[in-house]
PDB file of C-alpha atoms in Angstrom:
ATOM      1  CA  ASP A   1      20.992 -40.399   2.276  1.00 57.00           C
ATOM      2  CA  ALA A   2      22.850 -39.437  -0.021  1.00 64.00           C
ATOM      3  CA  GLY A   3      25.257 -42.209   0.371  1.00 91.00           C
ATOM      4  CA  ILE A   4      28.289 -40.642   1.048  1.00 96.00           C
ATOM      5  CA  THR A   5      30.331 -41.432   3.711  1.00 97.00           C
ATOM      6  CA  GLN A   6      33.933 -39.614   5.297  1.00 98.00           C
ATOM      7  CA  SER A   7      36.526 -41.344   6.990  1.00 97.00           C
ATOM      8  CA  PRO A   8      37.966 -40.740   9.358  1.00 98.00           C
ATOM      9  CA  ARG A   9      34.985 -38.908  11.213  1.00 98.00           C
ATOM     10  CA  HIS A  10      37.376 -37.659  13.956  1.00 98.00           C
ATOM     11  CA  LYS A  11      41.410 -37.035  13.679  1.00 98.00           C
ATOM     12  CA  VAL A  12      44.056 -35.674  15.638  1.00 98.00           C
ATOM     13  CA  THR A  13      47.412 -35.137  14.482  1.00 97.00           C
ATOM     14  CA  GLU A  14      50.123 -32.984  15.305  1.00 97.00           C
ATOM     15  CA  THR A  15      51.924 -30.107  13.172  1.00 98.00           C
ATOM     16  CA  GLY A  16      54.044 -30.878   9.775  1.00 97.00           C
ATOM     17  CA  THR A  17      52.427 -34.478   9.635  1.00 97.00           C
ATOM     18  CA  PRO A  18      50.335 -35.258   6.278  1.00 97.00           C
ATOM     19  CA  VAL A  19      46.831 -36.436   6.495  1.00 98.00           C
ATOM     20  CA  THR A  20      44.637 -37.596   4.491  1.00 98.00           C
ATOM     21  CA  LEU A  21      40.817 -37.731   4.356  1.00 98.00           C
ATOM     22  CA  ARG A  22      38.773 -39.855   2.220  1.00 98.00           C
ATOM     23  CA  CYS A  23      34.818 -39.211   0.799  1.00 98.00           C
ATOM     24  CA  HIS A  24      33.374 -42.347  -0.910  1.00 98.00           C
ATOM     25  CA  GLN A  25      29.986 -42.000  -2.696  1.00 97.00           C
ATOM     26  CA  THR A  26      27.910 -44.905  -3.827  1.00 95.00           C
ATOM     27  CA  GLU A  27      26.221 -43.187  -6.292  1.00 91.00           C
ATOM     28  CA  ASN A  28      28.149 -42.733  -9.306  1.00 91.00           C
ATOM     29  CA  HIS A  29      27.797 -38.869  -9.816  1.00 94.00           C
ATOM     30  CA  ARG A  30      30.167 -36.911 -11.882  1.00 94.00           C
ATOM     31  CA  TYR A  31      30.704 -33.756  -9.078  1.00 95.00           C
ATOM     32  CA  MET A  32      32.310 -34.024  -6.047  1.00 96.00           C
ATOM     33  CA  TYR A  33      33.624 -31.140  -3.589  1.00 97.00           C
ATOM     34  CA  TRP A  34      35.510 -30.872  -0.087  1.00 98.00           C
ATOM     35  CA  TYR A  35      34.831 -27.908   2.131  1.00 98.00           C
ATOM     36  CA  ARG A  36      35.403 -26.610   5.384  1.00 98.00           C
ATOM     37  CA  GLN A  37      33.670 -25.015   8.379  1.00 98.00           C
ATOM     38  CA  ASP A  38      35.073 -23.178  10.816  1.00 96.00           C
ATOM     39  CA  PRO A  39      33.053 -20.456  13.348  1.00 89.00           C
ATOM     40  CA  GLY A  40      32.165 -17.314  11.764  1.00 83.00           C
ATOM     41  CA  HIS A  41      32.869 -18.456   8.277  1.00 85.00           C
ATOM     42  CA  GLY A  42      29.894 -20.574   7.222  1.00 88.00           C
ATOM     43  CA  LEU A  43      31.256 -23.188   4.451  1.00 96.00           C
ATOM     44  CA  ARG A  44      34.219 -22.269   1.990  1.00 96.00           C
ATOM     45  CA  LEU A  45      35.084 -24.336  -0.729  1.00 96.00           C
ATOM     46  CA  ILE A  46      38.197 -26.164  -0.786  1.00 97.00           C
ATOM     47  CA  HIS A  47      38.597 -28.230  -4.160  1.00 97.00           C
ATOM     48  CA  TYR A  48      36.176 -29.973  -6.468  1.00 96.00           C
ATOM     49  CA  SER A  49      36.129 -32.475  -8.896  1.00 96.00           C
ATOM     50  CA  TYR A  50      34.088 -33.130 -12.232  1.00 93.00           C
ATOM     51  CA  GLY A  51      35.310 -36.227 -13.069  1.00 93.00           C
ATOM     52  CA  VAL A  52      37.791 -39.045 -12.519  1.00 95.00           C
ATOM     53  CA  LYS A  53      42.000 -37.248 -12.596  1.00 93.00           C
ATOM     54  CA  ASP A  54      39.548 -33.747 -13.295  1.00 94.00           C
ATOM     55  CA  THR A  55      39.887 -31.067 -10.072  1.00 95.00           C
ATOM     56  CA  ASP A  56      39.634 -27.428  -9.710  1.00 94.00           C
ATOM     57  CA  LYS A  57      40.712 -24.852  -7.213  1.00 94.00           C
ATOM     58  CA  GLY A  58      38.177 -23.596  -4.602  1.00 93.00           C
ATOM     59  CA  GLU A  59      38.459 -20.666  -2.456  1.00 92.00           C
ATOM     60  CA  VAL A  60      41.015 -21.640  -0.144  1.00 95.00           C
ATOM     61  CA  SER A  61      43.021 -24.589  -1.598  1.00 96.00           C
ATOM     62  CA  ASP A  62      46.717 -23.033   0.012  1.00 96.00           C
ATOM     63  CA  GLY A  63      47.900 -26.159   1.504  1.00 96.00           C
ATOM     64  CA  TYR A  64      45.776 -28.745   0.087  1.00 98.00           C
ATOM     65  CA  SER A  65      45.685 -30.975  -2.520  1.00 98.00           C
ATOM     66  CA  VAL A  66      43.178 -33.544  -4.088  1.00 98.00           C
ATOM     67  CA  SER A  67      43.362 -36.905  -6.093  1.00 98.00           C
ATOM     68  CA  ARG A  68      39.868 -38.571  -7.706  1.00 97.00           C
ATOM     69  CA  SER A  69      41.329 -42.255  -9.276  1.00 96.00           C
ATOM     70  CA  LYS A  70      37.376 -43.722  -9.390  1.00 96.00           C
ATOM     71  CA  THR A  71      34.212 -42.248  -9.702  1.00 96.00           C
ATOM     72  CA  GLU A  72      33.314 -42.833  -6.063  1.00 97.00           C
ATOM     73  CA  ASP A  73      36.381 -41.956  -4.496  1.00 98.00           C
ATOM     74  CA  PHE A  74      37.680 -38.468  -3.612  1.00 98.00           C
ATOM     75  CA  LEU A  75      40.613 -38.255  -1.437  1.00 98.00           C
ATOM     76  CA  LEU A  76      41.888 -34.378   0.433  1.00 98.00           C
ATOM     77  CA  THR A  77      45.420 -34.216   1.421  1.00 98.00           C
ATOM     78  CA  LEU A  78      46.729 -32.313   4.190  1.00 97.00           C
ATOM     79  CA  GLU A  79      50.880 -31.684   2.602  1.00 93.00           C
ATOM     80  CA  SER A  80      51.816 -30.568   5.786  1.00 97.00           C
ATOM     81  CA  ALA A  81      49.269 -29.990   8.393  1.00 97.00           C
ATOM     82  CA  THR A  82      49.036 -26.452  10.164  1.00 98.00           C
ATOM     83  CA  SER A  83      47.016 -25.476  13.581  1.00 97.00           C
ATOM     84  CA  SER A  84      45.525 -23.239  10.806  1.00 97.00           C
ATOM     85  CA  GLN A  85      43.641 -26.483   9.402  1.00 98.00           C
ATOM     86  CA  THR A  86      42.016 -27.666  12.231  1.00 98.00           C
ATOM     87  CA  SER A  87      38.417 -27.651  11.083  1.00 98.00           C
ATOM     88  CA  VAL A  88      35.363 -29.460  10.394  1.00 98.00           C
ATOM     89  CA  TYR A  89      35.877 -30.910   6.648  1.00 98.00           C
ATOM     90  CA  PHE A  90      32.649 -32.146   4.678  1.00 98.00           C
ATOM     91  CA  CYS A  91      32.841 -33.569   1.204  1.00 98.00           C
ATOM     92  CA  ALA A  92      29.415 -32.785  -1.156  1.00 97.00           C
ATOM     93  CA  ILE A  93      28.084 -34.669  -4.210  1.00 96.00           C
ATOM     94  CA  SER A  94      25.867 -32.582  -6.561  1.00 93.00           C
ATOM     95  CA  PRO A  95      23.901 -34.442  -8.951  1.00 91.00           C
ATOM     96  CA  ARG A  96      22.336 -31.457 -10.395  1.00 86.00           C
ATOM     97  CA  ASP A  97      21.883 -27.710 -10.454  1.00 85.00           C
ATOM     98  CA  ASN A  98      24.948 -27.420  -8.502  1.00 87.00           C
ATOM     99  CA  GLU A  99      22.591 -28.552  -5.189  1.00 90.00           C
ATOM    100  CA  GLN A 100      25.294 -30.326  -3.019  1.00 92.00           C
ATOM    101  CA  PHE A 101      24.234 -33.205  -0.702  1.00 96.00           C
ATOM    102  CA  PHE A 102      26.810 -33.617   2.063  1.00 97.00           C
ATOM    103  CA  GLY A 103      28.471 -35.989   4.081  1.00 97.00           C
ATOM    104  CA  PRO A 104      28.800 -36.759   7.575  1.00 98.00           C
ATOM    105  CA  GLY A 105      32.028 -34.822   7.875  1.00 98.00           C
ATOM    106  CA  THR A 106      35.590 -35.410   9.792  1.00 98.00           C
ATOM    107  CA  ARG A 107      36.608 -33.072  12.470  1.00 98.00           C
ATOM    108  CA  LEU A 108      40.042 -32.741  12.357  1.00 98.00           C
ATOM    109  CA  THR A 109      42.407 -31.097  15.004  1.00 98.00           C
ATOM    110  CA  VAL A 110      45.931 -30.332  14.813  1.00 98.00           C
ATOM    111  CA  LEU A 111      47.901 -29.665  17.870  1.00 97.00           C
TER     112      LEU A 111
ATOM    113  CA  GLU B   1      34.674 -10.925  -4.299  1.00 81.00           C
ATOM    114  CA  LEU B   2      31.464 -12.629  -4.757  1.00 87.00           C
ATOM    115  CA  LYS B   3      30.163 -12.000  -1.264  1.00 92.00           C
ATOM    116  CA  VAL B   4      26.897 -13.524   0.872  1.00 95.00           C
ATOM    117  CA  GLU B   5      25.430 -11.720   3.533  1.00 97.00           C
ATOM    118  CA  GLN B   6      22.437 -13.082   5.725  1.00 97.00           C
ATOM    119  CA  ASN B   7      20.947 -11.459   8.424  1.00 97.00           C
ATOM    120  CA  PRO B   8      20.199 -11.734  11.492  1.00 97.00           C
ATOM    121  CA  LEU B   9      23.261 -14.007  12.184  1.00 97.00           C
ATOM    122  CA  PHE B  10      21.729 -14.991  15.341  1.00 96.00           C
ATOM    123  CA  LEU B  11      17.471 -14.834  16.183  1.00 94.00           C
ATOM    124  CA  SER B  12      15.850 -15.936  19.097  1.00 95.00           C
ATOM    125  CA  MET B  13      12.461 -15.793  18.941  1.00 92.00           C
ATOM    126  CA  GLN B  14       8.983 -17.472  20.780  1.00 95.00           C
ATOM    127  CA  GLU B  15       6.855 -20.246  19.641  1.00 96.00           C
ATOM    128  CA  GLY B  16       4.021 -19.196  17.262  1.00 96.00           C
ATOM    129  CA  LYS B  17       5.568 -16.174  16.324  1.00 96.00           C
ATOM    130  CA  ASN B  18       6.640 -15.173  12.502  1.00 96.00           C
ATOM    131  CA  TYR B  19       9.901 -13.968  11.321  1.00 95.00           C
ATOM    132  CA  THR B  20      12.006 -13.431   7.993  1.00 97.00           C
ATOM    133  CA  ILE B  21      16.101 -14.413   7.232  1.00 98.00           C
ATOM    134  CA  TYR B  22      17.345 -12.614   4.936  1.00 98.00           C
ATOM    135  CA  CYS B  23      20.620 -13.345   2.154  1.00 98.00           C
ATOM    136  CA  ASN B  24      21.698 -10.845  -0.220  1.00 97.00           C
ATOM    137  CA  TYR B  25      24.534 -11.529  -2.830  1.00 95.00           C
ATOM    138  CA  SER B  26      26.904 -10.163  -4.792  1.00 93.00           C
ATOM    139  CA  THR B  27      26.610 -12.659  -8.022  1.00 82.00           C
ATOM    140  CA  THR B  28      24.266 -12.011 -10.860  1.00 82.00           C
ATOM    141  CA  SER B  29      23.911 -16.176 -10.484  1.00 81.00           C
ATOM    142  CA  ASP B  30      20.028 -16.873 -10.820  1.00 83.00           C
ATOM    143  CA  ARG B  31      20.590 -20.231  -8.527  1.00 91.00           C
ATOM    144  CA  LEU B  32      19.912 -19.830  -4.462  1.00 95.00           C
ATOM    145  CA  TYR B  33      20.202 -22.561  -2.019  1.00 97.00           C
ATOM    146  CA  TRP B  34      19.217 -22.877   1.332  1.00 98.00           C
ATOM    147  CA  TYR B  35      20.454 -25.170   4.037  1.00 98.00           C
ATOM    148  CA  ARG B  36      19.739 -26.616   7.695  1.00 98.00           C
ATOM    149  CA  GLN B  37      22.760 -27.563  10.155  1.00 98.00           C
ATOM    150  CA  ASP B  38      21.881 -28.921  13.291  1.00 97.00           C
ATOM    151  CA  PRO B  39      24.321 -28.977  16.281  1.00 95.00           C
ATOM    152  CA  GLY B  40      27.102 -31.035  15.568  1.00 94.00           C
ATOM    153  CA  LYS B  41      24.986 -32.349  12.358  1.00 96.00           C
ATOM    154  CA  SER B  42      25.667 -32.238   8.580  1.00 97.00           C
ATOM    155  CA  LEU B  43      24.088 -30.078   6.490  1.00 97.00           C
ATOM    156  CA  GLU B  44      20.520 -31.161   5.223  1.00 97.00           C
ATOM    157  CA  SER B  45      19.468 -29.494   2.065  1.00 97.00           C
ATOM    158  CA  LEU B  46      16.027 -27.610   2.265  1.00 98.00           C
ATOM    159  CA  PHE B  47      15.202 -25.374  -0.901  1.00 97.00           C
ATOM    160  CA  VAL B  48      16.793 -24.734  -4.364  1.00 96.00           C
ATOM    161  CA  LEU B  49      15.445 -21.716  -6.327  1.00 96.00           C
ATOM    162  CA  LEU B  50      16.366 -21.788  -9.409  1.00 90.00           C
ATOM    163  CA  SER B  51      14.915 -18.589 -11.125  1.00 89.00           C
ATOM    164  CA  ASN B  52      13.700 -15.133 -10.597  1.00 90.00           C
ATOM    165  CA  GLY B  53      10.230 -15.318  -8.573  1.00 91.00           C
ATOM    166  CA  ALA B  54      11.069 -18.867  -7.545  1.00 93.00           C
ATOM    167  CA  VAL B  55       8.968 -19.318  -4.035  1.00 96.00           C
ATOM    168  CA  LYS B  56       9.504 -23.092  -2.309  1.00 97.00           C
ATOM    169  CA  GLN B  57       7.206 -23.732   0.534  1.00 98.00           C
ATOM    170  CA  GLU B  58       7.706 -26.894   2.620  1.00 96.00           C
ATOM    171  CA  GLY B  59       5.695 -27.211   6.400  1.00 97.00           C
ATOM    172  CA  ARG B  60       6.558 -23.764   8.221  1.00 97.00           C
ATOM    173  CA  LEU B  61       9.184 -22.586   5.888  1.00 98.00           C
ATOM    174  CA  MET B  62       8.771 -20.705   3.065  1.00 98.00           C
ATOM    175  CA  ALA B  63      12.043 -19.745   0.552  1.00 98.00           C
ATOM    176  CA  SER B  64      11.857 -17.224  -2.037  1.00 97.00           C
ATOM    177  CA  LEU B  65      14.204 -15.301  -4.633  1.00 96.00           C
ATOM    178  CA  ASP B  66      14.540 -12.067  -6.528  1.00 95.00           C
ATOM    179  CA  THR B  67      17.162 -11.856  -8.742  1.00 92.00           C
ATOM    180  CA  LYS B  68      17.208  -8.514  -9.361  1.00 93.00           C
ATOM    181  CA  ALA B  69      17.412  -7.497  -6.037  1.00 94.00           C
ATOM    182  CA  ARG B  70      19.920 -10.146  -5.735  1.00 95.00           C
ATOM    183  CA  LEU B  71      17.708 -11.481  -2.374  1.00 96.00           C
ATOM    184  CA  SER B  72      16.306 -14.487  -1.249  1.00 97.00           C
ATOM    185  CA  THR B  73      14.299 -14.569   2.364  1.00 98.00           C
ATOM    186  CA  LEU B  74      13.575 -17.656   4.302  1.00 98.00           C
ATOM    187  CA  HIS B  75      10.262 -17.132   6.438  1.00 98.00           C
ATOM    188  CA  ILE B  76       9.200 -18.691   9.071  1.00 97.00           C
ATOM    189  CA  THR B  77       5.587 -19.188  10.040  1.00 97.00           C
ATOM    190  CA  ALA B  78       4.480 -19.971  13.521  1.00 96.00           C
ATOM    191  CA  ALA B  79       7.544 -21.053  14.315  1.00 95.00           C
ATOM    192  CA  VAL B  80       7.987 -24.535  16.702  1.00 96.00           C
ATOM    193  CA  HIS B  81      11.175 -25.419  18.479  1.00 95.00           C
ATOM    194  CA  ASP B  82      11.868 -28.134  16.275  1.00 96.00           C
ATOM    195  CA  LEU B  83      12.815 -25.387  13.939  1.00 97.00           C
ATOM    196  CA  SER B  84      15.739 -24.715  15.705  1.00 97.00           C
ATOM    197  CA  ALA B  85      19.007 -24.829  14.087  1.00 97.00           C
ATOM    198  CA  THR B  86      21.133 -22.933  12.131  1.00 97.00           C
ATOM    199  CA  TYR B  87      20.320 -21.823   8.587  1.00 98.00           C
ATOM    200  CA  PHE B  88      22.534 -21.224   5.511  1.00 98.00           C
ATOM    201  CA  CYS B  89      22.037 -19.664   2.355  1.00 98.00           C
ATOM    202  CA  ALA B  90      24.569 -20.299  -0.960  1.00 96.00           C
ATOM    203  CA  VAL B  91      24.574 -19.096  -4.512  1.00 94.00           C
ATOM    204  CA  ASP B  92      26.867 -20.719  -7.533  1.00 88.00           C
ATOM    205  CA  THR B  93      30.347 -19.487  -6.631  1.00 81.00           C
ATOM    206  CA  LEU B  94      30.740 -19.042 -10.866  1.00 78.00           C
ATOM    207  CA  SER B  95      27.800 -17.618 -12.481  1.00 68.00           C
ATOM    208  CA  GLY B  96      27.051 -19.288 -15.726  1.00 66.00           C
ATOM    209  CA  GLY B  97      25.226 -22.610 -14.636  1.00 67.00           C
ATOM    210  CA  GLY B  98      28.016 -24.627 -13.925  1.00 75.00           C
ATOM    211  CA  ALA B  99      28.385 -27.435 -10.967  1.00 83.00           C
ATOM    212  CA  ASP B 100      31.525 -25.393  -9.395  1.00 87.00           C
ATOM    213  CA  GLY B 101      30.424 -25.629  -6.198  1.00 91.00           C
ATOM    214  CA  LEU B 102      28.645 -22.940  -3.715  1.00 93.00           C
ATOM    215  CA  THR B 103      29.094 -19.872  -1.706  1.00 94.00           C
ATOM    216  CA  PHE B 104      27.868 -19.571   1.707  1.00 96.00           C
ATOM    217  CA  GLY B 105      26.750 -16.994   3.966  1.00 96.00           C
ATOM    218  CA  LYS B 106      27.466 -17.367   7.300  1.00 97.00           C
ATOM    219  CA  GLY B 107      24.722 -18.969   8.603  1.00 97.00           C
ATOM    220  CA  THR B 108      21.373 -17.725  10.992  1.00 97.00           C
ATOM    221  CA  HIS B 109      21.760 -19.343  14.162  1.00 97.00           C
ATOM    222  CA  LEU B 110      17.974 -19.543  15.094  1.00 97.00           C
ATOM    223  CA  ILE B 111      16.544 -20.509  18.461  1.00 97.00           C
ATOM    224  CA  ILE B 112      12.972 -20.704  19.109  1.00 96.00           C
ATOM    225  CA  GLN B 113      12.174 -21.102  22.621  1.00 94.00           C
ATOM    226  CA  PRO B 114       8.447 -22.538  24.200  1.00 87.00           C
TER     227      PRO B 114
END
């Protein structure tokens, strides 16, 4: 158990609404990540953080923003949700060597 | 553009048989990672390979890394039903030994039948 929780675990929303997903860790790791998983694509990196208020973009960052005001929390915001953002979102931490340990995931459906 | 290619993408095999999953990648990274995912679940870290020639084994699974060929293999010995899952390989998104996240292959969906 990597001490990572995600909330909510499931969410259904409508196109055009903002959505925020939360990732919380209990182990005080510096690095945190957001990925999305879609059939046929594996996992793709959205954004990552290397410390409080330090974030950078990943491969599929368009339409997403992130914030990290505390070490333990990393928030992912969909500014105006679209159907193409229907996905399973995984948060991860990395204690060493870029090895990722994943949270339980959030299943997001945008209607 | 970094590419990570796994093959096969789908594999159905019988219990007791041996098989190998291949992972080719286009970066110069010396680090490669293998994960397992059960249906509807999160990803579980299986192996971290940190240098050329690295070999790691856990039970019936063995992973190896050849950085010169940019190839990693995941070998399954005498498969059992409990190994049915989707297996992903991944490499560092940016070479240089940082913690900038991973680029994943599309996964190999493995079904092991009695």
